């Protein structure tokens, strides 16, 4: 099939994309976080096409994208006040909430769970597509399963050209890492995945937050986890990635000692001069963590090359959005971290 590239700014795009969604086709949609591979979230056959296109495990549930909090009741029940408070504070925006699912949501969408993840994306063309299609759009990140997420229309075409009906081109994604996921189905709100809405911002609204262990540590693939997606190898280029922590100077000394031809260095822009001769690739400025989140996946995709032997990566420290960047990089590295301060 020919994959249509629909400009996000074209006034005709939303109607064309919505018609394809209603026909059960796959349409990649831009959001502020990453591009999603969208389909009618209430149509089992359409949802099955998402899993097939990505090569995604069937037990890994999808996020339903909706136009706003007024649609929550259609797909969720027993919605706590906290959910409305979060929607008020952060929607449209990079926050996904897990709530008890109504029977209208197919089990194929929820991966067999009786809960559903919902979010309202902060891109007007995508909300217009949802509105015109008249259905919630189920959309995982549009990358092939296990690979770094897609933050441009070109990334989506690279993975799916000829296999999906259309890509709506909204330009590069502003946030660059996937949404924050909060589970509101238990007594205490639980962070399942860090993202553009930070733990600090969540606590300011909720007063309380448990961080799920899958956020900070490697989870066994047979483990029972809250967000099934967290147990799979993720965001990973084909070669091993190792994070080198510690000061700029100590990390550079460590990497330069171990570097062999065929390796690459993924670092902050400020560090480029330290890695001359080591084919460094910068993913943003350490001084502005938003540039790091926005640039991370494009860099990891560039490094997804069988000719590369190993990648040494530098990771920002601290909370806020840096927490989400750490989570993605640690997963890409399968939690392989060396401390340059401890290695002489
Ligand atoms: O920013 C985003 O969230 C992007 C854009 C396209 O909206 N979407 C995205 O979807 O990242 P995906 O499928 O790549 O990641 C969704 C994560 C998975 O780890 C999945 O296991 C988890 O959300 N999830 C979905 N439904 C869930 C549920 N009912 N309970 C727990 N986790 C759930
Ligand atoms: Mg994903």
mmCIF file of C-alpha atoms and ligand atoms in Angstrom:
data_model
loop_
_atom_site.group_PDB
_atom_site.id
_atom_site.type_symbol
_atom_site.label_atom_id
_atom_site.label_comp_id
_atom_site.label_asym_id
_atom_site.label_seq_id
_atom_site.Cartn_x
_atom_site.Cartn_y
_atom_site.Cartn_z
ATOM 1 C CA UNK A 1 0.000 0.000 0.000
ATOM 2 C CA UNK A 2 1.093 3.560 -0.562
ATOM 3 C CA UNK A 3 1.533 5.434 2.725
ATOM 4 C CA UNK A 4 0.124 8.961 2.465
ATOM 5 C CA UNK A 5 2.166 11.758 4.039
ATOM 6 C CA UNK A 6 -0.406 14.296 5.257
ATOM 7 C CA UNK A 7 0.866 17.748 6.329
ATOM 8 C CA UNK A 8 -0.367 18.533 9.848
ATOM 9 C CA UNK A 9 -0.891 22.189 8.961
ATOM 10 C CA UNK A 10 -3.141 21.413 5.964
ATOM 11 C CA UNK A 11 -6.777 22.118 6.927
ATOM 12 C CA UNK A 12 -7.926 19.027 4.956
ATOM 13 C CA UNK A 13 -5.670 16.615 6.866
ATOM 14 C CA UNK A 14 -7.805 15.945 9.939
ATOM 15 C CA UNK A 15 -10.832 14.867 7.869
ATOM 16 C CA UNK A 16 -8.753 12.579 5.625
ATOM 17 C CA UNK A 17 -7.035 10.978 8.619
ATOM 18 C CA UNK A 18 -10.328 10.604 10.527
ATOM 19 C CA UNK A 19 -11.952 8.862 7.556
ATOM 20 C CA UNK A 20 -9.074 6.360 7.425
ATOM 21 C CA UNK A 21 -9.392 5.742 11.178
ATOM 22 C CA UNK A 22 -13.127 5.092 10.769
ATOM 23 C CA UNK A 23 -12.308 2.543 8.039
ATOM 24 C CA UNK A 24 -10.129 0.627 10.500
ATOM 25 C CA UNK A 25 -6.830 1.721 8.927
ATOM 26 C CA UNK A 26 -3.576 2.642 10.672
ATOM 27 C CA UNK A 27 -2.665 6.340 10.762
ATOM 28 C CA UNK A 28 0.459 7.651 12.497
ATOM 29 C CA UNK A 29 -0.372 10.753 14.526
ATOM 30 C CA UNK A 30 1.856 13.496 15.915
ATOM 31 C CA UNK A 31 1.733 14.239 19.620
ATOM 32 C CA UNK A 32 3.863 16.491 21.830
ATOM 33 C CA UNK A 33 5.640 13.384 23.211
ATOM 34 C CA UNK A 34 6.288 10.984 20.311
ATOM 35 C CA UNK A 35 4.443 9.904 17.156
ATOM 36 C CA UNK A 36 1.749 7.307 17.798
ATOM 37 C CA UNK A 37 0.590 4.484 15.530
ATOM 38 C CA UNK A 38 -3.134 5.154 15.700
ATOM 39 C CA UNK A 39 -6.248 3.113 15.017
ATOM 40 C CA UNK A 40 -9.875 3.012 16.175
ATOM 41 C CA UNK A 41 -9.476 1.889 19.790
ATOM 42 C CA UNK A 42 -12.936 0.297 19.857
ATOM 43 C CA UNK A 43 -12.405 -1.782 16.697
ATOM 44 C CA UNK A 44 -10.684 -5.088 17.514
ATOM 45 C CA UNK A 45 -9.532 -5.729 13.962
ATOM 46 C CA UNK A 46 -8.018 -2.267 13.660
ATOM 47 C CA UNK A 47 -6.280 -2.679 17.010
ATOM 48 C CA UNK A 48 -4.936 -6.077 15.911
ATOM 49 C CA UNK A 49 -3.297 -4.300 12.956
ATOM 50 C CA UNK A 50 -1.342 -2.091 15.372
ATOM 51 C CA UNK A 51 0.097 -5.120 17.158
ATOM 52 C CA UNK A 52 0.974 -6.759 13.839
ATOM 53 C CA UNK A 53 2.637 -3.637 12.381
ATOM 54 C CA UNK A 54 4.792 -3.080 15.473
ATOM 55 C CA UNK A 55 5.510 -6.728 16.236
ATOM 56 C CA UNK A 56 4.180 -5.932 19.707
ATOM 57 C CA UNK A 57 3.487 -8.602 22.367
ATOM 58 C CA UNK A 58 -0.285 -9.102 22.748
ATOM 59 C CA UNK A 59 -0.250 -8.573 26.520
ATOM 60 C CA UNK A 60 1.102 -5.029 26.181
ATOM 61 C CA UNK A 61 -1.918 -2.699 26.391
ATOM 62 C CA UNK A 62 -2.459 0.462 24.370
ATOM 63 C CA UNK A 63 -3.222 4.025 25.432
ATOM 64 C CA UNK A 64 -6.578 5.463 24.330
ATOM 65 C CA UNK A 65 -6.242 9.045 23.111
ATOM 66 C CA UNK A 66 -9.271 11.231 23.793
ATOM 67 C CA UNK A 67 -10.252 14.874 23.274
ATOM 68 C CA UNK A 68 -10.578 15.861 26.922
ATOM 69 C CA UNK A 69 -11.740 14.929 30.438
ATOM 70 C CA UNK A 70 -15.403 15.000 29.368
ATOM 71 C CA UNK A 71 -14.739 11.748 27.450
ATOM 72 C CA UNK A 72 -13.286 9.851 30.419
ATOM 73 C CA UNK A 73 -16.699 8.573 31.600
ATOM 74 C CA UNK A 74 -17.308 6.868 28.254
ATOM 75 C CA UNK A 75 -14.369 4.515 28.695
ATOM 76 C CA UNK A 76 -13.658 4.441 32.451
ATOM 77 C CA UNK A 77 -15.659 3.946 35.650
ATOM 78 C CA UNK A 78 -15.050 4.676 39.348
ATOM 79 C CA UNK A 79 -13.080 7.758 38.334
ATOM 80 C CA UNK A 80 -11.592 9.387 41.441
ATOM 81 C CA UNK A 81 -11.569 13.162 41.906
ATOM 82 C CA UNK A 82 -7.762 12.954 41.610
ATOM 83 C CA UNK A 83 -8.162 12.032 37.920
ATOM 84 C CA UNK A 84 -10.150 15.178 37.241
ATOM 85 C CA UNK A 85 -7.610 17.223 39.199
ATOM 86 C CA UNK A 86 -4.754 15.825 37.095
ATOM 87 C CA UNK A 87 -6.669 16.379 33.857
ATOM 88 C CA UNK A 88 -7.352 19.966 34.890
ATOM 89 C CA UNK A 89 -3.676 20.559 35.676
ATOM 90 C CA UNK A 90 -1.984 18.708 32.786
ATOM 91 C CA UNK A 91 -4.365 18.052 29.860
ATOM 92 C CA UNK A 92 -3.931 18.442 27.041
ATOM 93 C CA UNK A 93 -0.402 17.247 27.766
ATOM 94 C CA UNK A 94 2.059 14.443 28.396
ATOM 95 C CA UNK A 95 0.125 12.619 31.131
ATOM 96 C CA UNK A 96 -1.571 9.212 30.867
ATOM 97 C CA UNK A 97 -3.894 7.910 33.589
ATOM 98 C CA UNK A 98 -4.743 4.273 34.245
ATOM 99 C CA UNK A 99 -8.356 3.824 35.403
ATOM 100 C CA UNK A 100 -10.924 0.984 35.604
ATOM 101 C CA UNK A 101 -12.117 0.221 32.040
ATOM 102 C CA UNK A 102 -15.701 0.056 30.883
ATOM 103 C CA UNK A 103 -16.800 -2.986 28.871
ATOM 104 C CA UNK A 104 -16.977 -0.802 25.740
ATOM 105 C CA UNK A 105 -13.170 -0.964 25.592
ATOM 106 C CA UNK A 106 -12.095 -4.211 23.868
ATOM 107 C CA UNK A 107 -9.743 -6.545 25.748
ATOM 108 C CA UNK A 108 -7.438 -6.424 22.747
ATOM 109 C CA UNK A 109 -6.895 -2.727 23.462
ATOM 110 C CA UNK A 110 -6.284 -3.256 27.194
ATOM 111 C CA UNK A 111 -4.095 -6.329 26.665
ATOM 112 C CA UNK A 112 -6.663 -8.332 28.625
ATOM 113 C CA UNK A 113 -6.586 -6.013 31.669
ATOM 114 C CA UNK A 114 -9.700 -4.570 33.301
ATOM 115 C CA UNK A 115 -8.060 -1.153 33.400
ATOM 116 C CA UNK A 116 -7.405 1.261 30.548
ATOM 117 C CA UNK A 117 -4.798 3.973 29.982
ATOM 118 C CA UNK A 118 -6.125 7.284 28.657
ATOM 119 C CA UNK A 119 -4.558 10.538 27.646
ATOM 120 C CA UNK A 120 -5.373 13.788 25.850
ATOM 121 C CA UNK A 121 -2.491 14.815 23.561
ATOM 122 C CA UNK A 122 -1.332 18.413 23.188
ATOM 123 C CA UNK A 123 -1.437 18.628 19.385
ATOM 124 C CA UNK A 124 -4.534 20.270 17.968
ATOM 125 C CA UNK A 125 -4.500 18.343 14.668
ATOM 126 C CA UNK A 126 -4.530 15.054 16.556
ATOM 127 C CA UNK A 127 -7.374 16.119 18.845
ATOM 128 C CA UNK A 128 -9.278 17.190 15.734
ATOM 129 C CA UNK A 129 -8.692 13.761 14.141
ATOM 130 C CA UNK A 130 -10.045 12.109 17.305
ATOM 131 C CA UNK A 131 -13.054 14.419 17.341
ATOM 132 C CA UNK A 132 -13.887 13.901 13.666
ATOM 133 C CA UNK A 133 -13.399 10.144 13.798
ATOM 134 C CA UNK A 134 -15.862 9.939 16.707
ATOM 135 C CA UNK A 135 -13.807 7.214 18.406
ATOM 136 C CA UNK A 136 -10.920 7.148 20.869
ATOM 137 C CA UNK A 137 -7.640 6.479 19.055
ATOM 138 C CA UNK A 138 -5.498 3.669 20.428
ATOM 139 C CA UNK A 139 -1.882 4.558 19.776
ATOM 140 C CA UNK A 140 1.388 3.126 20.993
ATOM 141 C CA UNK A 141 4.616 4.892 20.083
ATOM 142 C CA UNK A 142 5.003 4.291 16.336
ATOM 143 C CA UNK A 143 8.420 2.577 16.477
ATOM 144 C CA UNK A 144 8.857 -1.122 15.752
ATOM 145 C CA UNK A 145 8.606 -2.962 19.061
ATOM 146 C CA UNK A 146 11.765 -2.642 21.174
ATOM 147 C CA UNK A 147 13.305 0.116 19.033
ATOM 148 C CA UNK A 148 13.720 3.783 19.979
ATOM 149 C CA UNK A 149 10.477 5.770 19.700
ATOM 150 C CA UNK A 150 9.591 7.920 16.699
ATOM 151 C CA UNK A 151 9.831 11.686 17.124
ATOM 152 C CA UNK A 152 9.527 12.752 13.469
ATOM 153 C CA UNK A 153 7.357 11.705 10.516
ATOM 154 C CA UNK A 154 10.565 10.470 8.833
ATOM 155 C CA UNK A 155 11.165 8.066 11.724
ATOM 156 C CA UNK A 156 7.650 6.679 11.232
ATOM 157 C CA UNK A 157 8.169 6.231 7.484
ATOM 158 C CA UNK A 158 11.490 4.531 8.151
ATOM 159 C CA UNK A 159 9.704 1.881 10.255
ATOM 160 C CA UNK A 160 6.348 1.600 8.425
ATOM 161 C CA UNK A 161 6.458 3.034 4.888
ATOM 162 C CA UNK A 162 4.185 0.982 2.624
ATOM 163 C CA UNK A 163 2.588 -0.815 5.581
ATOM 164 C CA UNK A 164 0.239 1.827 7.024
ATOM 165 C CA UNK A 165 -2.374 4.065 5.421
ATOM 166 C CA UNK A 166 -0.969 7.478 6.390
ATOM 167 C CA UNK A 167 1.383 9.564 8.499
ATOM 168 C CA UNK A 168 0.278 12.984 9.694
ATOM 169 C CA UNK A 169 3.404 15.159 9.719
ATOM 170 C CA UNK A 170 3.345 17.538 12.683
ATOM 171 C CA UNK A 171 7.101 18.202 12.695
ATOM 172 C CA UNK A 172 9.498 17.092 15.431
ATOM 173 C CA UNK A 173 7.894 16.282 18.805
ATOM 174 C CA UNK A 174 8.387 18.961 21.441
ATOM 175 C CA UNK A 175 8.792 16.750 24.541
ATOM 176 C CA UNK A 176 10.444 13.808 22.813
ATOM 177 C CA UNK A 177 9.903 11.124 25.464
ATOM 178 C CA UNK A 178 6.599 9.333 26.002
ATOM 179 C CA UNK A 179 3.969 10.517 28.448
ATOM 180 C CA UNK A 180 4.122 10.136 32.200
ATOM 181 C CA UNK A 181 1.868 7.234 33.275
ATOM 182 C CA UNK A 182 0.060 7.312 36.621
ATOM 183 C CA UNK A 183 -2.045 4.411 37.875
ATOM 184 C CA UNK A 184 -5.071 5.673 39.831
ATOM 185 C CA UNK A 185 -6.734 2.294 40.432
ATOM 186 C CA UNK A 186 -5.237 1.722 43.900
ATOM 187 C CA UNK A 187 -5.454 3.683 47.149
ATOM 188 C CA UNK A 188 -2.206 5.500 46.422
ATOM 189 C CA UNK A 189 -1.354 6.965 42.991
ATOM 190 C CA UNK A 190 1.527 5.059 41.399
ATOM 191 C CA UNK A 191 4.030 6.324 38.826
ATOM 192 C CA UNK A 192 4.431 3.629 36.152
ATOM 193 C CA UNK A 193 6.517 5.620 33.674
ATOM 194 C CA UNK A 194 8.193 9.036 34.096
ATOM 195 C CA UNK A 195 7.725 11.592 31.302
ATOM 196 C CA UNK A 196 7.167 15.256 30.540
ATOM 197 C CA UNK A 197 4.931 15.763 33.587
ATOM 198 C CA UNK A 198 7.451 15.408 36.401
ATOM 199 C CA UNK A 199 7.092 13.578 39.747
ATOM 200 C CA UNK A 200 7.369 16.968 41.455
ATOM 201 C CA UNK A 201 4.425 18.324 39.430
ATOM 202 C CA UNK A 202 2.349 15.227 40.189
ATOM 203 C CA UNK A 203 3.019 15.445 43.915
ATOM 204 C CA UNK A 204 1.994 19.120 43.884
ATOM 205 C CA UNK A 205 -1.476 18.019 42.704
ATOM 206 C CA UNK A 206 -1.816 14.596 44.343
ATOM 207 C CA UNK A 207 0.085 15.141 47.594
ATOM 208 C CA UNK A 208 1.327 11.555 47.291
ATOM 209 C CA UNK A 209 3.008 9.283 44.746
ATOM 210 C CA UNK A 210 4.451 5.772 44.847
ATOM 211 C CA UNK A 211 7.168 5.089 42.278
ATOM 212 C CA UNK A 212 6.733 1.629 40.763
ATOM 213 C CA UNK A 213 9.845 -0.540 40.948
ATOM 214 C CA UNK A 214 9.807 -1.038 37.167
ATOM 215 C CA UNK A 215 10.749 2.654 36.826
ATOM 216 C CA UNK A 216 14.084 2.315 38.564
ATOM 217 C CA UNK A 217 15.229 -1.268 38.009
ATOM 218 C CA UNK A 218 15.373 -3.991 35.408
ATOM 219 C CA UNK A 219 12.248 -6.151 35.501
ATOM 220 C CA UNK A 220 12.344 -9.841 34.691
ATOM 221 C CA UNK A 221 10.428 -10.638 31.497
ATOM 222 C CA UNK A 222 8.273 -13.192 33.352
ATOM 223 C CA UNK A 223 7.443 -10.794 36.194
ATOM 224 C CA UNK A 224 3.930 -9.546 36.867
ATOM 225 C CA UNK A 225 4.153 -5.774 36.518
ATOM 226 C CA UNK A 226 1.661 -2.929 36.524
ATOM 227 C CA UNK A 227 2.623 -1.558 33.097
ATOM 228 C CA UNK A 228 3.304 -4.643 30.997
ATOM 229 C CA UNK A 229 5.394 -2.588 28.570
ATOM 230 C CA UNK A 230 7.986 -1.880 31.254
ATOM 231 C CA UNK A 231 9.321 -5.440 31.274
ATOM 232 C CA UNK A 232 10.368 -5.573 27.630
ATOM 233 C CA UNK A 233 13.754 -4.457 26.271
ATOM 234 C CA UNK A 234 13.117 -0.958 25.069
ATOM 235 C CA UNK A 235 14.396 2.021 23.195
ATOM 236 C CA UNK A 236 17.460 0.053 22.306
ATOM 237 C CA UNK A 237 19.803 0.368 19.347
ATOM 238 C CA UNK A 238 21.115 -2.946 17.990
ATOM 239 C CA UNK A 239 24.449 -2.742 19.837
ATOM 240 C CA UNK A 240 25.039 -2.625 23.628
ATOM 241 C CA UNK A 241 24.808 0.747 25.373
ATOM 242 C CA UNK A 242 26.668 1.503 28.581
ATOM 243 C CA UNK A 243 26.029 4.616 30.665
ATOM 244 C CA UNK A 244 29.141 6.223 32.131
ATOM 245 C CA UNK A 245 28.296 8.306 35.199
ATOM 246 C CA UNK A 246 30.499 10.761 37.081
ATOM 247 C CA UNK A 247 32.046 14.142 36.396
ATOM 248 C CA UNK A 248 32.680 15.310 32.846
ATOM 249 C CA UNK A 249 36.413 14.888 33.154
ATOM 250 C CA UNK A 250 36.390 11.481 34.880
ATOM 251 C CA UNK A 251 33.810 10.121 32.420
ATOM 252 C CA UNK A 252 35.800 11.360 29.423
ATOM 253 C CA UNK A 253 38.986 9.832 30.814
ATOM 254 C CA UNK A 254 37.215 6.492 31.371
ATOM 255 C CA UNK A 255 35.648 6.445 27.924
ATOM 256 C CA UNK A 256 38.834 7.467 26.147
ATOM 257 C CA UNK A 257 40.706 4.656 27.971
ATOM 258 C CA UNK A 258 38.202 2.027 26.852
ATOM 259 C CA UNK A 259 37.220 3.376 23.419
ATOM 260 C CA UNK A 260 38.037 1.173 20.425
ATOM 261 C CA UNK A 261 37.292 1.918 16.752
ATOM 262 C CA UNK A 262 33.676 0.990 16.021
ATOM 263 C CA UNK A 263 32.457 2.407 19.351
ATOM 264 C CA UNK A 264 30.417 5.617 19.573
ATOM 265 C CA UNK A 265 29.915 8.202 22.312
ATOM 266 C CA UNK A 266 26.480 9.704 23.043
ATOM 267 C CA UNK A 267 27.082 12.861 25.040
ATOM 268 C CA UNK A 268 25.939 16.388 25.885
ATOM 269 C CA UNK A 269 26.727 19.161 23.424
ATOM 270 C CA UNK A 270 28.967 20.805 26.036
ATOM 271 C CA UNK A 271 31.112 17.653 26.089
ATOM 272 C CA UNK A 272 31.790 17.320 22.360
ATOM 273 C CA UNK A 273 35.347 18.797 22.581
ATOM 274 C CA UNK A 274 36.277 16.113 25.143
ATOM 275 C CA UNK A 275 35.584 13.309 22.665
ATOM 276 C CA UNK A 276 37.471 14.381 19.580
ATOM 277 C CA UNK A 277 38.404 11.275 17.611
ATOM 278 C CA UNK A 278 35.752 9.145 19.395
ATOM 279 C CA UNK A 279 32.865 9.893 16.960
ATOM 280 C CA UNK A 280 30.739 11.661 19.557
ATOM 281 C CA UNK A 281 27.053 12.364 18.937
ATOM 282 C CA UNK A 282 25.348 15.051 21.002
ATOM 283 C CA UNK A 283 21.647 14.687 21.866
ATOM 284 C CA UNK A 284 21.182 18.094 23.477
ATOM 285 C CA UNK A 285 22.562 20.509 26.038
ATOM 286 C CA UNK A 286 23.145 19.404 29.609
ATOM 287 C CA UNK A 287 22.238 22.939 30.668
ATOM 288 C CA UNK A 288 18.729 22.544 29.167
ATOM 289 C CA UNK A 289 17.236 19.145 29.887
ATOM 290 C CA UNK A 290 14.334 19.756 27.498
ATOM 291 C CA UNK A 291 16.788 19.628 24.595
ATOM 292 C CA UNK A 292 17.999 16.244 25.896
ATOM 293 C CA UNK A 293 14.497 14.757 26.082
ATOM 294 C CA UNK A 294 13.645 16.195 22.660
ATOM 295 C CA UNK A 295 16.827 14.822 21.075
ATOM 296 C CA UNK A 296 17.281 11.453 22.778
ATOM 297 C CA UNK A 297 15.294 9.155 20.503
ATOM 298 C CA UNK A 298 16.538 10.668 17.241
ATOM 299 C CA UNK A 299 20.085 10.092 18.524
ATOM 300 C CA UNK A 300 19.365 6.519 19.635
ATOM 301 C CA UNK A 301 17.863 5.829 16.210
ATOM 302 C CA UNK A 302 20.940 7.243 14.502
ATOM 303 C CA UNK A 303 23.050 4.905 16.646
ATOM 304 C CA UNK A 304 20.916 1.888 15.697
ATOM 305 C CA UNK A 305 23.477 0.580 13.239
ATOM 306 C CA UNK A 306 24.920 -2.943 13.125
ATOM 307 C CA UNK A 307 28.310 -1.465 12.206
ATOM 308 C CA UNK A 308 28.556 0.092 15.681
ATOM 309 C CA UNK A 309 30.216 -2.064 18.310
ATOM 310 C CA UNK A 310 29.238 -0.327 21.560
ATOM 311 C CA UNK A 311 27.867 3.046 22.691
ATOM 312 C CA UNK A 312 29.129 4.928 25.753
ATOM 313 C CA UNK A 313 26.361 7.262 26.907
ATOM 314 C CA UNK A 314 26.229 10.256 29.213
ATOM 315 C CA UNK A 315 23.054 10.689 31.235
ATOM 316 C CA UNK A 316 21.735 13.828 32.987
ATOM 317 C CA UNK A 317 21.367 13.749 36.779
ATOM 318 C CA UNK A 318 18.590 15.130 38.961
ATOM 319 C CA UNK A 319 14.817 15.204 38.987
ATOM 320 C CA UNK A 320 12.221 16.855 36.775
ATOM 321 C CA UNK A 321 12.374 15.906 33.101
ATOM 322 C CA UNK A 322 15.903 14.497 33.669
ATOM 323 C CA UNK A 323 14.206 11.673 35.572
ATOM 324 C CA UNK A 324 12.405 10.587 32.388
ATOM 325 C CA UNK A 325 15.577 10.856 30.290
ATOM 326 C CA UNK A 326 17.429 8.697 32.851
ATOM 327 C CA UNK A 327 14.644 6.096 32.707
ATOM 328 C CA UNK A 328 14.772 5.803 28.892
ATOM 329 C CA UNK A 329 18.561 5.748 28.680
ATOM 330 C CA UNK A 330 18.850 3.178 31.471
ATOM 331 C CA UNK A 331 16.387 0.954 29.637
ATOM 332 C CA UNK A 332 18.281 1.406 26.378
ATOM 333 C CA UNK A 333 21.388 0.350 28.333
ATOM 334 C CA UNK A 334 19.570 -2.559 30.037
ATOM 335 C CA UNK A 335 20.649 -0.830 33.291
ATOM 336 C CA UNK A 336 24.338 -1.257 32.469
ATOM 337 C CA UNK A 337 26.004 1.669 34.254
ATOM 338 C CA UNK A 338 29.635 2.228 35.190
ATOM 339 C CA UNK A 339 30.715 4.908 37.648
ATOM 340 C CA UNK A 340 33.774 6.705 36.266
ATOM 341 C CA UNK A 341 34.466 8.149 39.731
ATOM 342 C CA UNK A 342 35.022 4.633 41.091
ATOM 343 C CA UNK A 343 37.132 3.357 38.176
ATOM 344 C CA UNK A 344 40.761 4.324 37.962
HETATM 345 O O1 LIG B 1 3.370 9.581 24.967
HETATM 346 C C1 LIG B 1 2.814 8.495 24.864
HETATM 347 O O2 LIG B 1 2.258 7.938 25.819
HETATM 348 C C2 LIG B 1 2.812 7.832 23.467
HETATM 349 C C3 LIG B 1 1.983 8.724 22.548
HETATM 350 C C4 LIG B 1 1.786 8.108 21.192
HETATM 351 O O3 LIG B 1 0.774 9.038 23.162
HETATM 352 N N1 LIG B 1 2.308 6.500 23.548
HETATM 353 C C5 LIG B 1 3.008 5.487 24.110
HETATM 354 O O4 LIG B 1 2.413 4.254 24.005
HETATM 355 O O5 LIG B 1 4.087 5.639 24.647
HETATM 356 P P1 LIG B 1 3.225 2.886 24.257
HETATM 357 O O6 LIG B 1 2.238 1.845 23.876
HETATM 358 O O7 LIG B 1 4.486 2.904 23.529
HETATM 359 O O8 LIG B 1 3.432 2.839 25.793
HETATM 360 C C6 LIG B 1 2.309 2.679 26.627
HETATM 361 C C7 LIG B 1 2.712 2.098 27.937
HETATM 362 C C8 LIG B 1 3.149 0.638 27.865
HETATM 363 O O9 LIG B 1 4.262 0.459 28.726
HETATM 364 C C9 LIG B 1 1.935 -0.103 28.387
HETATM 365 O O10 LIG B 1 2.280 -1.315 28.993
HETATM 366 C C10 LIG B 1 1.353 0.895 29.376
HETATM 367 O O11 LIG B 1 1.528 2.133 28.754
HETATM 368 N N2 LIG B 1 -0.088 0.713 29.585
HETATM 369 C C11 LIG B 1 -1.074 0.835 28.689
HETATM 370 N N3 LIG B 1 -2.273 0.512 29.246
HETATM 371 C C12 LIG B 1 -2.031 0.195 30.525
HETATM 372 C C13 LIG B 1 -2.838 -0.224 31.617
HETATM 373 N N4 LIG B 1 -4.154 -0.400 31.494
HETATM 374 N N5 LIG B 1 -2.235 -0.466 32.798
HETATM 375 C C14 LIG B 1 -0.901 -0.301 32.925
HETATM 376 N N6 LIG B 1 -0.084 0.085 31.936
HETATM 377 C C15 LIG B 1 -0.637 0.324 30.756
HETATM 378 MG MG1 LIG B 2 6.449 2.528 23.188
#
